[in-house]
Amino acid sequence: QKQVESIRTQGLEFLIEAKRNNKKVIGYGAAAKGNTLLNYCGIKGTDLISFVVDASPHKKGHYLPGSRIPVVDEENIALHKPDYIVVLPWNLMDEIALQLSYTKEWGARLVRFIPTLKIM
């Protein structure tokens, strides 16, 4: 229970601090596990995470359940050049890091919340 609460606290603190510093934060991967995490953290709307990118054509143009964050296609990453990309399917972090290596061009950093908060 303590570890779960720590994940929630650290994740929220990171997102709030990024917002205070006018950093752009997006999510990557509209997977159920990531959506569950966002809902557990009480994240609603686009105040802390502007949008979530997903490769599935079935998810694009829709919203994540509960949080109501829009799901868009990957071209939006280069278009908006976020400072942070929260990888929601944390078990695929290595694969996604390779896929998003082009975001280093503008200094974007990948973030995972589980098992602990890590900014890469």
PDB file of C-alpha atoms in Angstrom:
ATOM      1  CA  GLN A   1       0.000   0.000   0.000  1.00  0.00           C
ATOM      2  CA  LYS A   2       2.835   2.418   0.858  1.00  0.00           C
ATOM      3  CA  GLN A   3       4.508   1.836  -2.514  1.00  0.00           C
ATOM      4  CA  VAL A   4       1.268   2.487  -4.390  1.00  0.00           C
ATOM      5  CA  GLU A   5       0.674   5.691  -2.429  1.00  0.00           C
ATOM      6  CA  SER A   6       4.269   6.759  -3.099  1.00  0.00           C
ATOM      7  CA  ILE A   7       3.779   6.265  -6.847  1.00  0.00           C
ATOM      8  CA  ARG A   8       0.648   8.392  -6.712  1.00  0.00           C
ATOM      9  CA  THR A   9       2.312  11.150  -4.668  1.00  0.00           C
ATOM     10  CA  GLN A  10       5.518  11.272  -6.710  1.00  0.00           C
ATOM     11  CA  GLY A  11       3.634  11.231 -10.009  1.00  0.00           C
ATOM     12  CA  LEU A  12       1.320  14.050  -8.998  1.00  0.00           C
ATOM     13  CA  GLU A  13       4.169  16.120  -7.558  1.00  0.00           C
ATOM     14  CA  PHE A  14       6.130  15.712 -10.790  1.00  0.00           C
ATOM     15  CA  LEU A  15       3.163  16.773 -12.953  1.00  0.00           C
ATOM     16  CA  ILE A  16       2.274  19.755 -10.753  1.00  0.00           C
ATOM     17  CA  GLU A  17       5.893  20.951 -10.665  1.00  0.00           C
ATOM     18  CA  ALA A  18       6.151  20.630 -14.457  1.00  0.00           C
ATOM     19  CA  LYS A  19       2.975  22.713 -14.810  1.00  0.00           C
ATOM     20  CA  ARG A  20       4.347  25.382 -12.431  1.00  0.00           C
ATOM     21  CA  ASN A  21       7.474  25.571 -14.591  1.00  0.00           C
ATOM     22  CA  ASN A  22       5.438  25.904 -17.799  1.00  0.00           C
ATOM     23  CA  LYS A  23       6.681  22.576 -19.133  1.00  0.00           C
ATOM     24  CA  LYS A  24       4.684  20.709 -21.782  1.00  0.00           C
ATOM     25  CA  VAL A  25       3.784  17.196 -20.671  1.00  0.00           C
ATOM     26  CA  ILE A  26       2.140  14.529 -22.813  1.00  0.00           C
ATOM     27  CA  GLY A  27       1.502  10.837 -22.369  1.00  0.00           C
ATOM     28  CA  TYR A  28       2.487   7.950 -24.604  1.00  0.00           C
ATOM     29  CA  GLY A  29       0.412   4.790 -24.882  1.00  0.00           C
ATOM     30  CA  ALA A  30      -3.312   4.638 -24.184  1.00  0.00           C
ATOM     31  CA  ALA A  31      -2.971   1.242 -22.498  1.00  0.00           C
ATOM     32  CA  ALA A  32      -5.418   0.197 -19.789  1.00  0.00           C
ATOM     33  CA  LYS A  33      -2.686  -0.009 -17.128  1.00  0.00           C
ATOM     34  CA  GLY A  34      -1.621   3.588 -17.740  1.00  0.00           C
ATOM     35  CA  ASN A  35      -5.198   4.797 -17.764  1.00  0.00           C
ATOM     36  CA  THR A  36      -5.808   3.041 -14.453  1.00  0.00           C
ATOM     37  CA  LEU A  37      -2.771   4.860 -13.031  1.00  0.00           C
ATOM     38  CA  LEU A  38      -4.008   8.254 -14.249  1.00  0.00           C
ATOM     39  CA  ASN A  39      -7.428   7.653 -12.724  1.00  0.00           C
ATOM     40  CA  TYR A  40      -5.892   6.464  -9.445  1.00  0.00           C
ATOM     41  CA  CYS A  41      -3.865   9.680  -9.332  1.00  0.00           C
ATOM     42  CA  GLY A  42      -7.048  11.694  -9.890  1.00  0.00           C
ATOM     43  CA  ILE A  43      -5.830  13.267 -13.128  1.00  0.00           C
ATOM     44  CA  LYS A  44      -8.751  14.762 -15.019  1.00  0.00           C
ATOM     45  CA  GLY A  45      -8.698  16.765 -18.228  1.00  0.00           C
ATOM     46  CA  THR A  46      -5.699  18.324 -19.920  1.00  0.00           C
ATOM     47  CA  ASP A  47      -4.313  20.548 -17.159  1.00  0.00           C
ATOM     48  CA  LEU A  48      -1.379  18.269 -16.331  1.00  0.00           C
ATOM     49  CA  ILE A  49      -1.118  16.043 -19.430  1.00  0.00           C
ATOM     50  CA  SER A  50      -2.099  17.738 -22.690  1.00  0.00           C
ATOM     51  CA  PHE A  51      -2.787  14.600 -24.702  1.00  0.00           C
ATOM     52  CA  VAL A  52      -1.821  10.949 -25.056  1.00  0.00           C
ATOM     53  CA  VAL A  53      -0.280   9.498 -28.214  1.00  0.00           C
ATOM     54  CA  ASP A  54      -1.209   6.006 -29.357  1.00  0.00           C
ATOM     55  CA  ALA A  55      -0.497   4.077 -32.560  1.00  0.00           C
ATOM     56  CA  SER A  56      -3.865   2.310 -32.614  1.00  0.00           C
ATOM     57  CA  PRO A  57      -6.269   3.832 -35.148  1.00  0.00           C
ATOM     58  CA  HIS A  58      -9.122   2.590 -32.922  1.00  0.00           C
ATOM     59  CA  LYS A  59      -8.053   4.850 -30.045  1.00  0.00           C
ATOM     60  CA  LYS A  60      -7.199   8.053 -31.952  1.00  0.00           C
ATOM     61  CA  GLY A  61      -9.865  10.700 -31.830  1.00  0.00           C
ATOM     62  CA  HIS A  62     -11.246   9.350 -28.559  1.00  0.00           C
ATOM     63  CA  TYR A  63     -10.616  10.179 -24.901  1.00  0.00           C
ATOM     64  CA  LEU A  64      -9.139   8.128 -22.085  1.00  0.00           C
ATOM     65  CA  PRO A  65     -11.928   6.886 -19.809  1.00  0.00           C
ATOM     66  CA  GLY A  66     -12.266   8.885 -16.613  1.00  0.00           C
ATOM     67  CA  SER A  67      -9.455  11.359 -17.204  1.00  0.00           C
ATOM     68  CA  ARG A  68     -10.927  12.535 -20.529  1.00  0.00           C
ATOM     69  CA  ILE A  69      -7.458  13.169 -21.987  1.00  0.00           C
ATOM     70  CA  PRO A  70      -7.598  13.135 -25.815  1.00  0.00           C
ATOM     71  CA  VAL A  71      -5.804  10.370 -27.723  1.00  0.00           C
ATOM     72  CA  VAL A  72      -3.975  11.542 -30.850  1.00  0.00           C
ATOM     73  CA  ASP A  73      -1.461  10.172 -33.349  1.00  0.00           C
ATOM     74  CA  GLU A  74       2.297  10.336 -33.036  1.00  0.00           C
ATOM     75  CA  GLU A  75       2.820  13.256 -35.433  1.00  0.00           C
ATOM     76  CA  ASN A  76       1.585  15.478 -32.595  1.00  0.00           C
ATOM     77  CA  ILE A  77       4.796  14.830 -30.667  1.00  0.00           C
ATOM     78  CA  ALA A  78       7.016  16.587 -33.216  1.00  0.00           C
ATOM     79  CA  LEU A  79       4.348  19.235 -33.780  1.00  0.00           C
ATOM     80  CA  HIS A  80       4.101  20.214 -30.078  1.00  0.00           C
ATOM     81  CA  LYS A  81       7.655  19.332 -28.948  1.00  0.00           C
ATOM     82  CA  PRO A  82       6.848  18.429 -25.337  1.00  0.00           C
ATOM     83  CA  ASP A  83       9.394  18.750 -22.555  1.00  0.00           C
ATOM     84  CA  TYR A  84       8.277  15.486 -20.933  1.00  0.00           C
ATOM     85  CA  ILE A  85       6.645  12.335 -22.290  1.00  0.00           C
ATOM     86  CA  VAL A  86       5.077  10.126 -19.616  1.00  0.00           C
ATOM     87  CA  VAL A  87       5.305   6.528 -20.811  1.00  0.00           C
ATOM     88  CA  LEU A  88       2.103   4.949 -19.548  1.00  0.00           C
ATOM     89  CA  PRO A  89       2.874   1.317 -20.546  1.00  0.00           C
ATOM     90  CA  TRP A  90       5.965   1.332 -18.316  1.00  0.00           C
ATOM     91  CA  ASN A  91       6.759  -2.298 -19.115  1.00  0.00           C
ATOM     92  CA  LEU A  92       7.585  -1.214 -22.700  1.00  0.00           C
ATOM     93  CA  MET A  93       9.870   1.675 -21.688  1.00  0.00           C
ATOM     94  CA  ASP A  94      12.977   0.421 -23.518  1.00  0.00           C
ATOM     95  CA  GLU A  95      11.114  -0.199 -26.767  1.00  0.00           C
ATOM     96  CA  ILE A  96       9.320   3.145 -26.601  1.00  0.00           C
ATOM     97  CA  ALA A  97      12.561   4.982 -25.761  1.00  0.00           C
ATOM     98  CA  LEU A  98      14.063   3.682 -29.011  1.00  0.00           C
ATOM     99  CA  GLN A  99      10.952   4.607 -30.973  1.00  0.00           C
ATOM    100  CA  LEU A 100      10.964   8.149 -29.548  1.00  0.00           C
ATOM    101  CA  SER A 101      14.714   8.753 -29.781  1.00  0.00           C
ATOM    102  CA  TYR A 102      14.021  11.596 -32.258  1.00  0.00           C
ATOM    103  CA  THR A 103      12.549  13.650 -29.395  1.00  0.00           C
ATOM    104  CA  LYS A 104      16.079  14.195 -28.064  1.00  0.00           C
ATOM    105  CA  GLU A 105      16.445  16.786 -30.847  1.00  0.00           C
ATOM    106  CA  TRP A 106      14.614  19.328 -28.687  1.00  0.00           C
ATOM    107  CA  GLY A 107      15.551  17.869 -25.307  1.00  0.00           C
ATOM    108  CA  ALA A 108      12.383  15.937 -24.466  1.00  0.00           C
ATOM    109  CA  ARG A 109      12.737  13.545 -21.537  1.00  0.00           C
ATOM    110  CA  LEU A 110      10.866  10.318 -20.993  1.00  0.00           C
ATOM    111  CA  VAL A 111       9.221   9.705 -17.634  1.00  0.00           C
ATOM    112  CA  ARG A 112       7.851   6.583 -16.017  1.00  0.00           C
ATOM    113  CA  PHE A 113       5.929   6.432 -12.747  1.00  0.00           C
ATOM    114  CA  ILE A 114       6.230   2.691 -12.022  1.00  0.00           C
ATOM    115  CA  PRO A 115       7.932   0.999 -10.215  1.00  0.00           C
ATOM    116  CA  THR A 116       9.361   4.377  -9.100  1.00  0.00           C
ATOM    117  CA  LEU A 117       9.408   7.810 -10.657  1.00  0.00           C
ATOM    118  CA  LYS A 118      12.241   7.948 -13.173  1.00  0.00           C
ATOM    119  CA  ILE A 119      13.062  10.799 -15.566  1.00  0.00           C
ATOM    120  CA  MET A 120      15.318   9.682 -18.382  1.00  0.00           C
TER     121      MET A 120
END
